[in-house]
């Protein structure tokens, strides 16, 4: 029991580090997965991530899955003539030797039908489905509602 | 005969000059503000009535005397709106107490879901100087028309979302339009635009 508690405490305190850690999948380096805290479960959430393709093969993020959303989808915010819309993105290209960011005002994961409240400081898993590299599950850090980035220490601008 | 020709020529010359001057006046009047028909009305000419997130009825004429910042959005918006509200909160933080001398509004384009209480809960996560406005769809449409902003309900599979004008509208203390901070605008440029309004008002 004591060990369990210690393990639990350790895993809780270690979550911010985990979310900022880079996950390797073949030649893909995945980092800075984050989301914003939600008010209740009625509104859709958004999630953001950085994907670096160090390989020579083009890839694409073709879908996402997560237990916190009944219908997670990829979307892109497009501002045309000053008007913002969010078309569905069937896939997000991750070309060879380049970095793609899902970030506020651009590509993002849209988490419709939240199954739980997203609480600041906690994490949830998201499975990324790549056309070439396959699937990988990463921890997503839940930040405050006013957050604009993952808040990782090495990524300050 | 010759004299008569001269007279006619003279008269037509005067006419041409008057026409040219008139055209020039008309053109410069128009070219001073390109696309002036698409600029927001001055606040003093706006006529909508909305309710703020504290439940108080608001009409724009009350805003005159302080610089004003207005943003159209909705609280079900997962990406653009929290980002803009967080941008505005950061600008206000940078401006410090100077920003206390401003009116700052989020006008909901989704009154169906954004009731006064919903706006209050949502805005408690951002700078308290931001006031939420909601009301009847008719009044929100009127407000959008007067700002020359647009919004549209877009059905999704089992719900709906809203497309909407994303920029932040700025007005001088006397109510005249003072520019737009575009979505993705550099933070330093945004701050300069707001500071210019505050300086003019002090």
XYZ file of C-alpha atoms in Angstrom:
359
model
C 0.000 0.000 0.000
C 2.771 2.354 1.026
C 4.673 1.504 -2.158
C 1.563 2.029 -4.195
C 1.072 5.436 -2.622
C 4.706 6.369 -3.215
C 4.449 5.216 -6.810
C 1.269 7.223 -7.236
C 2.842 10.341 -5.739
C 5.926 9.890 -7.870
C 3.893 9.474 -11.042
C 1.829 12.569 -10.206
C 4.816 14.740 -9.467
C 6.639 13.425 -12.511
C 3.878 14.211 -15.023
C 5.054 17.679 -16.153
C 8.475 16.271 -16.968
C 6.955 13.389 -18.896
C 4.807 15.674 -21.021
C 7.841 17.734 -21.939
C 9.975 14.703 -22.700
C 10.570 13.774 -26.310
C 9.042 10.494 -27.451
C 10.827 8.737 -30.298
C 8.910 6.751 -32.927
C 11.201 5.654 -35.746
C 12.548 8.901 -37.183
C 9.807 10.980 -35.537
C 10.533 13.013 -32.407
C 7.334 13.943 -30.617
C 7.312 16.535 -27.864
C 5.393 19.300 -26.106
C 1.984 17.677 -26.017
C -0.397 19.939 -24.141
C -4.004 20.915 -23.740
C -6.012 23.490 -21.818
C -8.093 22.947 -18.707
C -11.800 22.651 -19.483
C -14.859 24.050 -17.748
C -17.033 20.984 -17.399
C -17.359 18.542 -20.288
C -19.741 20.272 -22.682
C -17.198 22.291 -24.668
C -14.711 20.739 -27.068
C -11.087 20.706 -25.937
C -8.040 21.259 -28.111
C -4.650 19.637 -27.978
C -1.298 20.669 -29.375
C 1.971 18.893 -30.086
C 5.294 19.225 -31.902
C 6.384 16.530 -34.370
C 9.875 16.524 -35.843
C 10.608 14.201 -38.733
C 14.362 13.612 -38.845
C 14.071 10.919 -41.520
C 14.088 10.990 -45.305
C 10.516 9.702 -45.703
C 7.415 11.886 -45.719
C 4.837 10.932 -43.138
C 1.431 12.216 -42.082
C -0.578 12.326 -38.892
C -3.779 10.635 -40.024
C -5.731 10.482 -36.789
C -5.778 10.647 -33.014
C -7.453 8.642 -30.271
C -7.856 9.386 -26.582
C -10.045 8.095 -23.765
C -10.942 11.673 -22.755
C -12.875 12.356 -25.965
C -15.728 10.521 -27.661
C -14.777 12.047 -30.976
C -11.230 13.346 -31.336
C -10.489 14.898 -34.730
C -7.789 16.887 -36.467
C -8.699 20.447 -37.400
C -7.022 23.526 -38.732
C -7.816 27.104 -37.799
C -7.898 29.193 -40.963
C -8.248 32.980 -40.884
C -9.472 34.247 -44.251
C -10.424 37.893 -44.776
C -10.277 38.323 -41.010
C -12.806 35.546 -40.364
C -11.726 32.444 -38.450
C -13.056 29.008 -39.317
C -11.931 25.504 -38.326
C -12.128 23.024 -41.198
C -11.532 19.346 -40.511
C -8.040 18.232 -41.571
C -8.167 14.649 -42.880
C -4.407 14.338 -42.279
C -1.571 16.637 -41.264
C 1.521 16.258 -43.475
C 4.804 15.634 -41.657
C 7.332 15.960 -44.507
C 10.838 14.487 -44.324
C 13.403 16.585 -42.493
C 10.937 19.096 -41.076
C 9.053 20.056 -37.943
C 5.282 20.361 -37.772
C 3.554 22.071 -34.893
C -0.016 21.649 -33.819
C -0.342 25.028 -32.118
C -2.913 27.699 -31.241
C -4.251 29.305 -34.410
C -3.084 26.480 -36.677
C -3.466 22.720 -36.787
C -4.877 21.261 -33.600
C -6.517 18.154 -32.242
C -10.164 18.858 -31.450
C -11.487 16.806 -28.552
C -15.252 16.662 -28.967
C -17.489 14.911 -26.480
C -15.160 15.124 -23.479
C -15.597 12.126 -21.191
C -13.963 13.865 -18.253
C -13.113 17.337 -17.053
C -9.592 18.334 -18.081
C -7.947 19.565 -14.889
C -4.892 21.787 -14.867
C -1.764 19.933 -13.754
C -3.042 16.481 -14.771
C -2.227 14.549 -17.931
C -4.144 12.306 -20.324
C -2.912 9.937 -23.029
C -3.325 10.604 -26.749
C -2.521 7.999 -29.398
C -1.127 9.511 -32.581
C -1.703 7.492 -35.754
C 0.948 8.065 -38.395
C 0.632 6.703 -41.939
C 4.209 5.441 -42.091
C 5.578 5.301 -38.559
C 2.493 3.707 -37.001
C 0.921 4.480 -33.631
C 2.391 5.950 -30.490
C 0.773 7.055 -27.230
C 2.058 10.173 -25.511
C 1.094 11.940 -22.274
C -0.585 15.332 -22.772
C -0.071 17.961 -20.054
C -3.185 19.912 -19.101
C -2.288 23.549 -18.611
C -4.360 26.551 -17.490
C -7.103 27.981 -19.710
C -4.952 30.960 -20.594
C -1.908 28.880 -21.601
C -0.361 29.470 -25.016
C 2.255 26.718 -25.115
C 3.388 23.546 -23.398
C 5.364 25.561 -20.852
C 8.417 23.318 -21.185
C 11.494 24.977 -19.752
C 13.658 24.506 -22.841
C 11.056 26.134 -25.086
C 10.802 29.739 -23.953
C 10.312 32.521 -26.436
C -17.374 85.687 -83.501
C -13.915 85.370 -82.163
C -14.916 86.980 -78.893
C -17.835 84.623 -78.516
C -15.597 81.586 -79.000
C -13.283 82.903 -76.332
C -16.180 83.376 -73.946
C -17.460 79.860 -74.513
C -13.968 78.483 -74.119
C -13.575 80.486 -70.922
C -16.869 79.283 -69.530
C -16.154 75.697 -70.327
C -12.692 76.134 -68.804
C -14.218 77.340 -65.553
C -16.678 74.474 -65.720
C -13.921 71.947 -66.294
C -11.914 73.388 -63.424
C -14.908 73.230 -61.116
C -15.563 69.689 -62.230
C -11.930 68.707 -61.656
C -11.877 70.330 -58.226
C -15.157 68.688 -57.367
C -13.908 65.325 -58.539
C -10.704 65.841 -56.598
C -12.631 66.645 -53.449
C -14.902 63.678 -53.958
C -11.956 61.372 -54.673
C -9.793 62.523 -51.772
C -12.760 62.265 -49.478
C -13.055 58.675 -50.517
C -9.371 57.832 -50.726
C -8.590 59.264 -47.280
C -10.154 56.134 -45.870
C -9.983 53.367 -48.429
C -12.963 51.071 -48.135
C -14.482 53.448 -45.619
C -17.842 51.749 -46.099
C -16.273 48.667 -44.501
C -14.941 50.436 -41.424
C -16.779 50.032 -38.132
C -19.132 52.839 -37.189
C -17.881 55.277 -34.562
C -19.063 54.041 -31.166
C -21.290 57.108 -30.800
C -23.295 55.955 -33.838
C -23.740 52.358 -32.662
C -27.218 51.452 -31.496
C -27.225 47.902 -30.063
C -28.089 46.973 -26.476
C -26.506 43.930 -24.830
C -26.147 42.521 -21.306
C -22.768 42.136 -19.637
C -21.678 39.054 -17.715
C -22.657 40.750 -14.456
C -26.234 41.057 -15.746
C -26.118 44.808 -16.412
C -27.614 46.265 -19.620
C -24.932 47.911 -21.748
C -25.202 50.397 -24.597
C -22.134 51.589 -26.502
C -22.698 55.295 -25.847
C -21.497 54.588 -22.272
C -18.078 53.628 -23.646
C -17.222 57.125 -24.889
C -14.514 58.793 -22.833
C -12.222 55.756 -22.631
C -10.401 53.823 -25.369
C -12.246 50.612 -26.222
C -11.149 47.134 -27.321
C -13.732 44.656 -28.681
C -13.409 41.035 -29.731
C -16.102 38.732 -31.173
C -16.000 35.109 -30.042
C -17.807 32.339 -28.184
C -16.984 30.170 -25.217
C -17.408 26.833 -27.036
C -14.531 27.873 -29.307
C -11.595 25.546 -28.593
C -8.720 27.343 -30.300
C -9.012 30.971 -31.476
C -11.018 32.410 -28.563
C -8.992 31.123 -25.591
C -5.866 32.128 -27.524
C -7.124 35.670 -28.171
C -8.397 36.072 -24.608
C -5.051 34.910 -23.330
C -3.318 37.345 -25.732
C -5.503 40.192 -24.439
C -4.803 39.155 -20.832
C -1.054 39.256 -21.547
C -1.303 42.683 -23.225
C -3.213 43.995 -20.208
C -0.587 42.535 -17.903
C 2.139 44.329 -19.922
C 0.200 47.605 -19.952
C -0.338 47.411 -16.192
C -2.574 49.986 -14.491
C -2.742 52.012 -17.756
C -5.142 49.372 -19.063
C -7.553 50.208 -16.219
C -8.487 53.230 -18.327
C -9.906 51.073 -21.124
C -13.168 49.326 -21.972
C -12.493 45.716 -22.971
C -15.294 43.501 -24.301
C -15.831 40.011 -25.625
C -19.079 39.989 -27.638
C -20.472 36.457 -27.859
C -21.625 35.396 -31.322
C -23.270 32.337 -29.766
C -26.029 33.677 -27.462
C -27.789 30.300 -27.636
C -25.093 28.764 -25.419
C -23.358 31.834 -23.993
C -25.776 33.043 -21.357
C -24.725 35.666 -18.838
C -23.766 32.987 -16.287
C -21.830 30.910 -18.835
C -19.847 34.005 -19.846
C -19.183 34.840 -16.192
C -17.816 31.345 -15.475
C -15.690 31.351 -18.597
C -14.228 34.831 -18.156
C -13.230 34.134 -14.549
C -10.248 32.345 -16.149
C -8.918 35.508 -17.815
C -8.049 39.096 -16.928
C -10.927 40.534 -14.840
C -10.827 43.725 -16.930
C -12.412 41.779 -19.826
C -16.206 42.095 -19.803
C -18.399 39.599 -21.653
C -21.466 40.768 -23.585
C -24.398 38.665 -24.731
C -28.040 39.247 -25.620
C -30.651 38.433 -28.223
C -29.473 37.166 -31.578
C -31.047 40.254 -33.194
C -28.983 42.641 -31.029
C -25.794 40.648 -31.587
C -26.428 40.749 -35.333
C -26.935 44.499 -35.074
C -23.665 44.857 -33.126
C -21.767 42.777 -35.691
C -23.184 44.875 -38.548
C -22.137 48.089 -36.836
C -18.617 46.742 -36.284
C -18.640 45.353 -39.878
C -17.879 41.989 -38.285
C -19.394 38.725 -39.458
C -20.359 35.452 -37.841
C -22.028 32.313 -39.058
C -23.340 29.161 -37.429
C -21.674 26.106 -38.964
C -23.244 22.701 -38.300
C -20.902 19.874 -37.311
C -21.916 16.201 -37.221
C -23.922 16.382 -34.020
C -23.390 19.931 -32.847
C -22.417 23.294 -34.292
C -19.548 25.736 -34.215
C -19.241 29.394 -35.197
C -17.118 31.095 -37.818
C -16.457 34.679 -36.763
C -14.312 37.759 -37.317
C -11.131 37.104 -35.356
C -9.424 40.514 -35.067
C -9.548 42.813 -32.029
C -11.256 46.157 -32.786
C -9.780 49.309 -31.282
C -11.541 52.634 -30.743
C -10.265 55.983 -29.556
C -11.665 57.547 -26.390
C -13.935 59.786 -28.485
C -15.414 56.683 -30.121
C -13.695 56.911 -33.503
C -12.387 53.674 -34.977
C -8.711 53.241 -34.035
C -7.603 50.142 -35.951
C -7.616 46.367 -35.713
C -5.186 43.997 -34.056
C -5.134 41.051 -36.430
C -5.123 37.481 -35.251
C -1.434 36.413 -35.171
C -0.320 40.047 -34.924
C 3.085 40.465 -33.282
C 2.690 41.156 -29.567
C 4.912 44.263 -29.702
C 2.856 45.750 -32.547
C -0.356 44.996 -30.666
C 0.992 46.755 -27.582
C 2.059 49.797 -29.615
C -1.411 50.082 -31.148
C -3.058 50.030 -27.709
C -0.498 52.378 -26.182
C -1.156 54.894 -28.965
C -4.849 54.958 -28.001
C -4.044 55.310 -24.310
C -1.556 58.109 -24.960
C -4.046 60.045 -27.075
C -6.598 59.684 -24.313
C -4.375 60.849 -21.450
